[in-house]
Amino acid sequence: MSDILTMCKIVLSSLRKKTACQMYPVKPAKFYKNSRGHIALEPAKCILCTLCAKRCPTGAIEVDRTKGVWQINRFKCILCNECVHSCRPVALSMENQYAAPSANKDIETHNVEIKKPAAKPVAPGESAENS
Amino acid sequence: MANRTIIPFGPQHPVLPEPIHLDLVLEDEKVVEAIPNVGFVHRGLELLCQKKSFQDMVLVAERICGICSLIHGVGFVQGIEKVMNLEVPERALFLRVFWGELSRIHSHILWLGLAADAIGFESLFMHSWRVREMVLDIFEETTGGRVIFDAVKVGGVRKDISKETFTRIMKQLDKVEEEYKQIAEVFIKDFTIIHRWSNVGVLSKENAAKLGAVGPTLRASGIKSDTRMLKYGAYEKIDFEPIVEHTCDCYARSLVRVKEVYQSFDIIRQCYNKISEGEIETKVTGFPTGEFFSRVEQPRGEVIYYVKGNGTKFLDRFRVRTPTFANIPPLLQMLAGCDLADVPAIIISIDPCISCTER
Amino acid sequence: MFEQQEIINITKEELLSRVTPLFKDEYRLVQICCTRLDKLIVDYTFDKDYKFLGLRIELPLEGSELPSITDVYFAAFAYENELHDLFGIKVIGNKIDFGGKFYRINEKTPFNKKQEA
């Protein structure tokens, strides 16, 4: 029952079809809404809680609370979405476009304004100067 | 007696996607014995459980293998859920089956392509991978990743699929099945393929059972055994029968995989009909205490996850036995007595995945 | 639905006499796994018609030995080499013994490191 015509048919029919590959740099790559492209930070919303740095499985994110710096090493990031899930103020998000390629292993740095915690209510009997 | 020669095969060889080394003892052109040598890519992932919490270990488990990543995750979380007595919502279980069967389709089509490539049938290899690409697009649309999905978590799944998307995907899958059907025909009837694979690498029924083969390798030797029949997760509500072939050669192993893809399409349709609306995750509180050997069926066969929790967020032991590890002794049996030229085709026929073997 | 798992505690002397009848009964060797707690726990897992059976042996942390079951289950050779390389358990009578070169690793017995004094 063996034959070679089945394959010939497929090969010949693909002559008529357009190329199956996507001509990538000429045509832009297609992304879906869910595609995991890169992590983006909205510095205005970040409260420097360091939760993302703690949850990051590869240690790609570093947060300095005293200087107000949020850093990500895109070459370490594995796009697992763990930081996005852990971010309480929703400052982090997963964008569906890939990060731009780079020739150097630089670390992306964002400056975040250090937000002072809201002043504690002054306990009765204590003067405000002591606090 | 003819002279004996030892020919080293691998770790770098055109058919091998990953490094395994075999010392082939030859008498003229016939292989008499083969001695395996793995261990080029041992990463020690199992020890990571002492540094990562059990919830983060899911991410490690999914990255053990790049092809069956989701099912690795399912095996691990299933073990954790058992020791923590978590009740996982039904929708989550069905979604795991849905993605799991899709992974099986993409893994089997990948294998069919590689196997065709191993015997020099390159146009078939490219056509197979063209079909696989359509499956990967469905993955990217639903989970966000193409091969590493991160869709499973302890207590449920991370992503949900809306009703409309699901319906659209089912239509897309019909198209994939149509394309696949043309390629599957070639694997079933093509002259080159039958000529190259029939009566090559025969693993008899007795040997397959004795040497502990798993997955398609075992089923191609005429033994009806599929870990999915344990009815874990949502497989409880799905009807299917393991696919068995009786000729025990490389051709039978490819036929099992060709037919399993059709079966997976069928299981996905059942999933679509039986899935109900609802929650996709439960809240996880506390830490795992106890132990469990979690067994699930991967495209390559049965995978075992042993988890032992001690009531802290770190596990005492996390152990993975991947199907290729169990399939290496049967491979040695198949190689004994074959021609040197058939060695690549036989090695590829067990669908070796060495990096996940060594973890 | 989760399967029932039966685990029997045995000693290392009984191992071969326990395993041989299982082989005749057409049980499949699923895996051998070792766990390091305050002692080493070696689990032999078998399966027949989806029924799970485990044999468990407890061994001291250092200098432990095990008889090989490769005479019965040939497929055990890979697991036994793994026990030797990762946990330092000496397996006697292994049919294919790699002599500590199964995994190419820098340190000896990484899963069972010696306690520092």
CSV table of N, CA and C in Angstrom, one decimal, chain B residues 125-197:
chain,number,residue,atom,x,y,z
B,125,PHE,N,9.8,17.1,7.2
B,125,PHE,CA,10.1,17.8,8.4
B,125,PHE,C,9.6,19.2,8.4
B,126,MET,N,9.8,19.9,7.3
B,126,MET,CA,9.4,21.3,7.3
B,126,MET,C,7.9,21.4,7.3
B,127,HIS,N,7.2,20.5,6.6
B,127,HIS,CA,5.8,20.6,6.5
B,127,HIS,C,5.2,20.3,7.9
B,128,SER,N,5.8,19.4,8.6
B,128,SER,CA,5.3,19.0,10.0
B,128,SER,C,5.5,20.3,10.9
B,129,TRP,N,6.6,20.9,10.8
B,129,TRP,CA,6.8,22.1,11.7
B,129,TRP,C,5.9,23.2,11.3
B,130,ARG,N,5.5,23.3,10.0
B,130,ARG,CA,4.6,24.3,9.6
B,130,ARG,C,3.2,24.1,10.3
B,131,VAL,N,2.8,22.9,10.4
B,131,VAL,CA,1.6,22.6,11.1
B,131,VAL,C,1.7,22.9,12.6
B,132,ARG,N,2.9,22.5,13.2
B,132,ARG,CA,3.1,22.8,14.6
B,132,ARG,C,3.0,24.3,14.9
B,133,GLU,N,3.5,25.1,14.0
B,133,GLU,CA,3.5,26.5,14.2
B,133,GLU,C,2.0,27.0,14.5
B,134,MET,N,1.0,26.4,13.9
B,134,MET,CA,-0.3,26.8,14.1
B,134,MET,C,-0.8,26.5,15.5
B,135,VAL,N,-0.3,25.4,16.1
B,135,VAL,CA,-0.6,25.0,17.4
B,135,VAL,C,0.1,26.0,18.4
B,136,LEU,N,1.3,26.4,18.1
B,136,LEU,CA,2.0,27.3,19.0
B,136,LEU,C,1.3,28.7,19.0
B,137,ASP,N,0.7,29.1,17.9
B,137,ASP,CA,0.0,30.3,17.9
B,137,ASP,C,-1.2,30.3,18.8
B,138,ILE,N,-1.9,29.1,18.9
B,138,ILE,CA,-3.0,29.0,19.8
B,138,ILE,C,-2.5,29.2,21.3
B,139,PHE,N,-1.3,28.6,21.5
B,139,PHE,CA,-0.7,28.7,22.9
B,139,PHE,C,-0.4,30.1,23.2
B,140,GLU,N,0.2,30.8,22.2
B,140,GLU,CA,0.6,32.2,22.5
B,140,GLU,C,-0.7,33.1,22.8
B,141,GLU,N,-1.7,32.8,22.0
B,141,GLU,CA,-2.9,33.5,22.2
B,141,GLU,C,-3.6,33.3,23.6
B,142,THR,N,-3.5,32.0,24.1
B,142,THR,CA,-4.2,31.7,25.3
B,142,THR,C,-3.4,31.9,26.5
B,143,THR,N,-2.1,31.5,26.5
B,143,THR,CA,-1.3,31.6,27.7
B,143,THR,C,-0.3,32.7,27.7
B,144,GLY,N,0.1,33.2,26.5
B,144,GLY,CA,1.1,34.2,26.4
B,144,GLY,C,2.5,33.7,26.0
B,145,GLY,N,2.7,32.4,26.2
B,145,GLY,CA,4.0,31.9,25.8
B,145,GLY,C,3.9,30.9,24.7
B,146,ARG,N,5.0,30.7,24.0
B,146,ARG,CA,4.9,29.8,22.9
B,146,ARG,C,5.3,28.4,23.3
B,147,VAL,N,6.4,28.3,24.1
B,147,VAL,CA,6.8,26.9,24.6
B,147,VAL,C,6.8,26.8,26.1
B,148,ILE,N,7.1,27.9,26.8
B,148,ILE,CA,7.0,27.9,28.2
B,148,ILE,C,5.8,28.8,28.6
B,149,PHE,N,4.8,28.1,29.2
B,149,PHE,CA,3.5,28.8,29.3
B,149,PHE,C,3.3,29.5,30.6
B,150,ASP,N,3.8,29.0,31.7
B,150,ASP,CA,3.5,29.5,33.0
B,150,ASP,C,2.1,29.7,33.3
B,151,ALA,N,1.3,28.7,32.8
B,151,ALA,CA,-0.2,28.8,33.0
B,151,ALA,C,-0.7,28.1,34.2
B,152,VAL,N,0.2,27.3,34.8
B,152,VAL,CA,-0.3,26.5,36.0
B,152,VAL,C,0.2,27.1,37.3
B,153,LYS,N,-0.6,27.0,38.3
B,153,LYS,CA,-0.1,27.4,39.6
B,153,LYS,C,-0.7,26.5,40.6
B,154,VAL,N,-0.1,26.5,41.8
B,154,VAL,CA,-0.7,25.7,42.9
B,154,VAL,C,-2.1,26.1,43.2
B,155,GLY,N,-3.0,25.2,43.1
B,155,GLY,CA,-4.4,25.6,43.3
B,155,GLY,C,-5.2,26.0,42.1
B,156,GLY,N,-4.7,25.9,40.9
B,156,GLY,CA,-5.5,26.3,39.8
B,156,GLY,C,-4.6,26.6,38.6
B,157,VAL,N,-5.2,27.5,37.8
B,157,VAL,CA,-4.4,28.0,36.6
B,157,VAL,C,-4.4,29.5,36.7
B,158,ARG,N,-3.4,30.1,35.9
B,158,ARG,CA,-3.3,31.5,35.9
B,158,ARG,C,-4.1,32.3,34.9
B,159,LYS,N,-4.4,31.6,33.8
B,159,LYS,CA,-5.1,32.3,32.7
B,159,LYS,C,-6.4,31.6,32.4
B,160,ASP,N,-7.4,32.4,32.1
B,160,ASP,CA,-8.7,31.8,31.7
B,160,ASP,C,-8.9,32.0,30.2
B,161,ILE,N,-9.8,31.2,29.6
B,161,ILE,CA,-10.1,31.4,28.2
B,161,ILE,C,-11.6,31.8,28.1
B,162,SER,N,-11.9,32.9,27.5
B,162,SER,CA,-13.3,33.3,27.4
B,162,SER,C,-14.0,32.4,26.4
B,163,LYS,N,-15.3,32.4,26.5
B,163,LYS,CA,-16.1,31.6,25.7
B,163,LYS,C,-15.9,31.8,24.2
B,164,GLU,N,-15.8,33.1,23.8
B,164,GLU,CA,-15.7,33.4,22.4
B,164,GLU,C,-14.4,32.9,21.9
B,165,THR,N,-13.3,33.2,22.7
B,165,THR,CA,-12.0,32.7,22.3
B,165,THR,C,-11.9,31.2,22.1
B,166,PHE,N,-12.6,30.5,23.1
B,166,PHE,CA,-12.6,29.1,23.0
B,166,PHE,C,-13.2,28.6,21.8
B,167,THR,N,-14.4,29.2,21.4
B,167,THR,CA,-15.1,28.7,20.2
B,167,THR,C,-14.2,29.0,19.0
B,168,ARG,N,-13.6,30.2,19.0
B,168,ARG,CA,-12.7,30.5,17.8
B,168,ARG,C,-11.6,29.5,17.7
B,169,ILE,N,-11.0,29.2,18.9
B,169,ILE,CA,-9.8,28.3,18.9
B,169,ILE,C,-10.3,26.9,18.4
B,170,MET,N,-11.5,26.5,18.7
B,170,MET,CA,-11.9,25.2,18.3
B,170,MET,C,-12.0,25.1,16.7
B,171,LYS,N,-12.5,26.3,16.2
B,171,LYS,CA,-12.5,26.4,14.7
B,171,LYS,C,-11.2,26.3,14.1
B,172,GLN,N,-10.2,27.0,14.8
B,172,GLN,CA,-8.8,27.0,14.3
B,172,GLN,C,-8.3,25.6,14.3
B,173,LEU,N,-8.6,24.9,15.4
B,173,LEU,CA,-8.1,23.5,15.6
B,173,LEU,C,-8.6,22.6,14.5
B,174,ASP,N,-9.8,22.8,14.0
B,174,ASP,CA,-10.4,22.0,12.9
B,174,ASP,C,-9.5,22.2,11.7
B,175,LYS,N,-9.0,23.5,11.5
B,175,LYS,CA,-8.1,23.7,10.4
B,175,LYS,C,-6.8,23.0,10.6
B,176,VAL,N,-6.3,23.1,11.8
B,176,VAL,CA,-5.0,22.4,12.1
B,176,VAL,C,-5.2,20.9,11.8
B,177,GLU,N,-6.3,20.3,12.2
B,177,GLU,CA,-6.5,18.9,12.0
B,177,GLU,C,-6.5,18.6,10.5
B,178,GLU,N,-7.1,19.4,9.7
B,178,GLU,CA,-7.2,19.2,8.3
B,178,GLU,C,-5.8,19.2,7.7
B,179,GLU,N,-5.0,20.2,8.1
B,179,GLU,CA,-3.6,20.2,7.6
B,179,GLU,C,-2.8,19.0,8.1
B,180,TYR,N,-3.1,18.7,9.4
B,180,TYR,CA,-2.3,17.5,9.9
B,180,TYR,C,-2.6,16.2,9.2
B,181,LYS,N,-3.9,16.1,8.8
B,181,LYS,CA,-4.3,14.9,8.2
B,181,LYS,C,-3.5,14.6,6.9
B,182,GLN,N,-3.2,15.6,6.2
B,182,GLN,CA,-2.4,15.4,4.9
B,182,GLN,C,-1.0,14.9,5.3
B,183,ILE,N,-0.4,15.5,6.3
B,183,ILE,CA,0.9,15.0,6.7
B,183,ILE,C,0.9,13.6,7.3
B,184,ALA,N,-0.1,13.4,8.1
B,184,ALA,CA,-0.2,12.1,8.8
B,184,ALA,C,-0.3,10.9,7.8
B,185,GLU,N,-1.0,11.2,6.7
B,185,GLU,CA,-1.1,10.2,5.6
B,185,GLU,C,0.3,9.8,5.1
B,186,VAL,N,1.2,10.8,5.0
B,186,VAL,CA,2.5,10.5,4.5
B,186,VAL,C,3.2,9.5,5.5
B,187,PHE,N,3.0,9.8,6.8
B,187,PHE,CA,3.7,9.0,7.8
B,187,PHE,C,3.1,7.6,7.8
B,188,ILE,N,1.9,7.4,7.4
B,188,ILE,CA,1.3,6.1,7.4
B,188,ILE,C,1.6,5.3,6.1
B,189,LYS,N,1.6,6.0,4.9
B,189,LYS,CA,1.8,5.2,3.7
B,189,LYS,C,3.0,5.4,2.9
B,190,ASP,N,3.8,6.4,3.2
B,190,ASP,CA,4.9,6.7,2.3
B,190,ASP,C,5.9,5.5,2.2
B,191,PHE,N,6.4,5.3,1.0
B,191,PHE,CA,7.3,4.2,0.7
B,191,PHE,C,8.6,4.3,1.5
B,192,THR,N,9.2,5.5,1.4
B,192,THR,CA,10.5,5.7,2.1
B,192,THR,C,10.3,5.4,3.6
B,193,ILE,N,9.3,5.9,4.2
B,193,ILE,CA,9.1,5.8,5.6
B,193,ILE,C,8.9,4.3,6.0
B,194,ILE,N,8.1,3.6,5.3
B,194,ILE,CA,7.8,2.2,5.6
B,194,ILE,C,9.1,1.4,5.4
B,195,HIS,N,9.8,1.7,4.3
B,195,HIS,CA,11.0,1.0,4.0
B,195,HIS,C,12.1,1.2,5.1
B,196,ARG,N,12.1,2.4,5.6
B,196,ARG,CA,13.2,2.8,6.5
B,196,ARG,C,12.9,2.3,7.9
B,197,TRP,N,11.6,2.3,8.3
B,197,TRP,CA,11.2,2.0,9.7
B,197,TRP,C,10.7,0.6,10.0
